[in-house]
Each structure stands twice: as C-alpha cells, then as structure tokens.
C-alpha cells in the first residue's frame, strides 16, 4: 500500500481573509464567486509547486538568456458538479492549457450518500495529472467516489483541492485514497447532524449559483 500523504492546510493571511468573507451569510453570489476564484488561484500556487521545469533559450531586449518554463506536462482539472464549477475559472486562469473533465454527483439529502449522474473526462486522461476540485469536503463520500471513478478510467496522478474540509472528510478521503495529495484552504471543526460543515459556509452550490 502506498504511503499516506500529509494534507496541505493553508495558513496564508490572504486566503484566511477571503474565506472569512465567503463564510459570511450576507455575502451575495457575485462576491462569493469572485472570492472562490481568487482563493482557488492562490491555492494553485502551492498545488503546482512540483510541476517540472525545462530550460529554453529566449532573447530579452538586452541579451540571450537560458530561461525556465513549465515542461509540457499534461494536466486536467475535474470539478465535481455543481459546486466544483465555482473553482474552475480560477484554476484555468492559472493553468489555461489544462483540459477539463466533469463528474456529476449530488448528496442524497436523507442518506448523505453521493449519487452519480454524469462523468465525462478527457480521452487521454490516462496520460494526465489530475486535480479534482470541490469546495466542500464534508463526509468525504463525494470526493472518495469521484476519485474512484477517475482511477477506473486511469490518471497519471490525482490531487484533491477543496476550500473547506471537516476532519471526518479528510480522514475518509485519506483512508480510501492514501496516494491522493489533499489541499485544504481551511480545516473546520466538525459536521452537524445534517452532515454540514461547522462553522463552514453553508451549501456551496447554492451560494455560488444563488439557488434555494
Ligand atoms: C456538496 C459539495 C460536495 C459534497 C460534499 O455537493 O460540493 O460535492 O456536497 O459532501 P460530502 O463530502 O459529504 O460528500 P452537493 O451534494 O450539495 O451538490 P451540489 O454541488 O450539486 O450542490
Ligand atoms: N456540502 C456543502 O455544500 N456544504 C457543507 O457544509 C457540506 C456539504
């Protein structure tokens, strides 16, 4: 069995500040979407730290230079619908050449178990390093299931990026997929009786899309 990777939890003041604004129930959908985009961009900085570089020769206005550029690494973002879509714009702004796959899952309101309704991944997913996007890691059921579906179709490596996680979700995901590096912008206290993250930010999909 592969070694369990340590989760990365962000303590950067900019990220913490923006998440506090997202948590506020008086923050409307427009501002919420802008904030989730900004937080995702900041998280990408750390989540792509291991991207390999290669040297090229370029001409500056002054001289010829050996300069570093990201090696042609194949990446794919896979947002978990719906709420994962809120993180896609920020991710693609940082890495515009990445392909995008989609996995549709919703949590049954009674059982809290994930229900699958869609999966469309790039045809060459087996050659790609995948970053799964979902703002909320609550029980972990949705993330565990989405990553299982990606593994069935193949991927070179998988990372999972979320804005807010509950300890229960981190434990479940780490146990089910110990090879997946988890990036968490804020680790919260617990889940409530309805399996919502406390203090959390409520229903991420509703906050992004203005539903409910
Ligand atoms: C939310 C969230 C995650 C899931 C997390 O989606 O975006 O996908 O819940 O909960 P879990 O860790 O307990 O599985 P939701 O089911 O509300 O669907 P939506 O994004 O379509 O609103
Ligand atoms: N899904 C959400 O959108 N929020 C939670 O707190 C838990 C699951």
Coordinates of N, CA and C and ligand atoms in Angstrom, one line a residue, residues 107 136 138 195-197 202-205, ligand 2:
X107 N -25.3 14.9 -3.2 CA -25.5 14.1 -1.9 C -27.0 13.9 -1.7
X136 N -16.2 21.8 -0.9 CA -16.5 21.2 0.4 C -16.1 19.8 0.5
X138 N -17.0 17.2 3.2 CA -17.8 17.1 4.4 C -17.6 15.7 5.0
X195 N -24.9 16.7 8.4 CA -23.6 16.5 7.7 C -23.1 17.7 7.0
X196 N -23.5 18.9 7.5 CA -23.0 20.1 7.0 C -21.7 20.5 7.9
X197 N -20.8 21.2 7.2 CA -19.5 21.5 7.9 C -19.8 22.7 8.9
X202 N -22.1 27.0 4.6 CA -23.5 26.6 4.1 C -23.4 25.7 2.9
X203 N -24.4 25.8 2.1 CA -24.4 24.9 0.8 C -23.6 25.7 -0.3
X204 N -22.4 25.2 -0.6 CA -21.6 25.9 -1.5 C -22.2 26.1 -2.9
X205 N -22.9 25.0 -3.4 CA -23.6 25.2 -4.7 C -24.6 26.3 -4.7
Ligands
LIG2 N1 -22.0 20.4 1.1 C1 -22.0 21.7 1.2 O1 -22.2 22.5 0.3 N2 -21.7 22.3 2.5 C2 -21.5 21.5 3.5 O2 -21.3 22.1 4.6 C3 -21.5 20.1 3.4 C4 -21.7 19.6 2.2

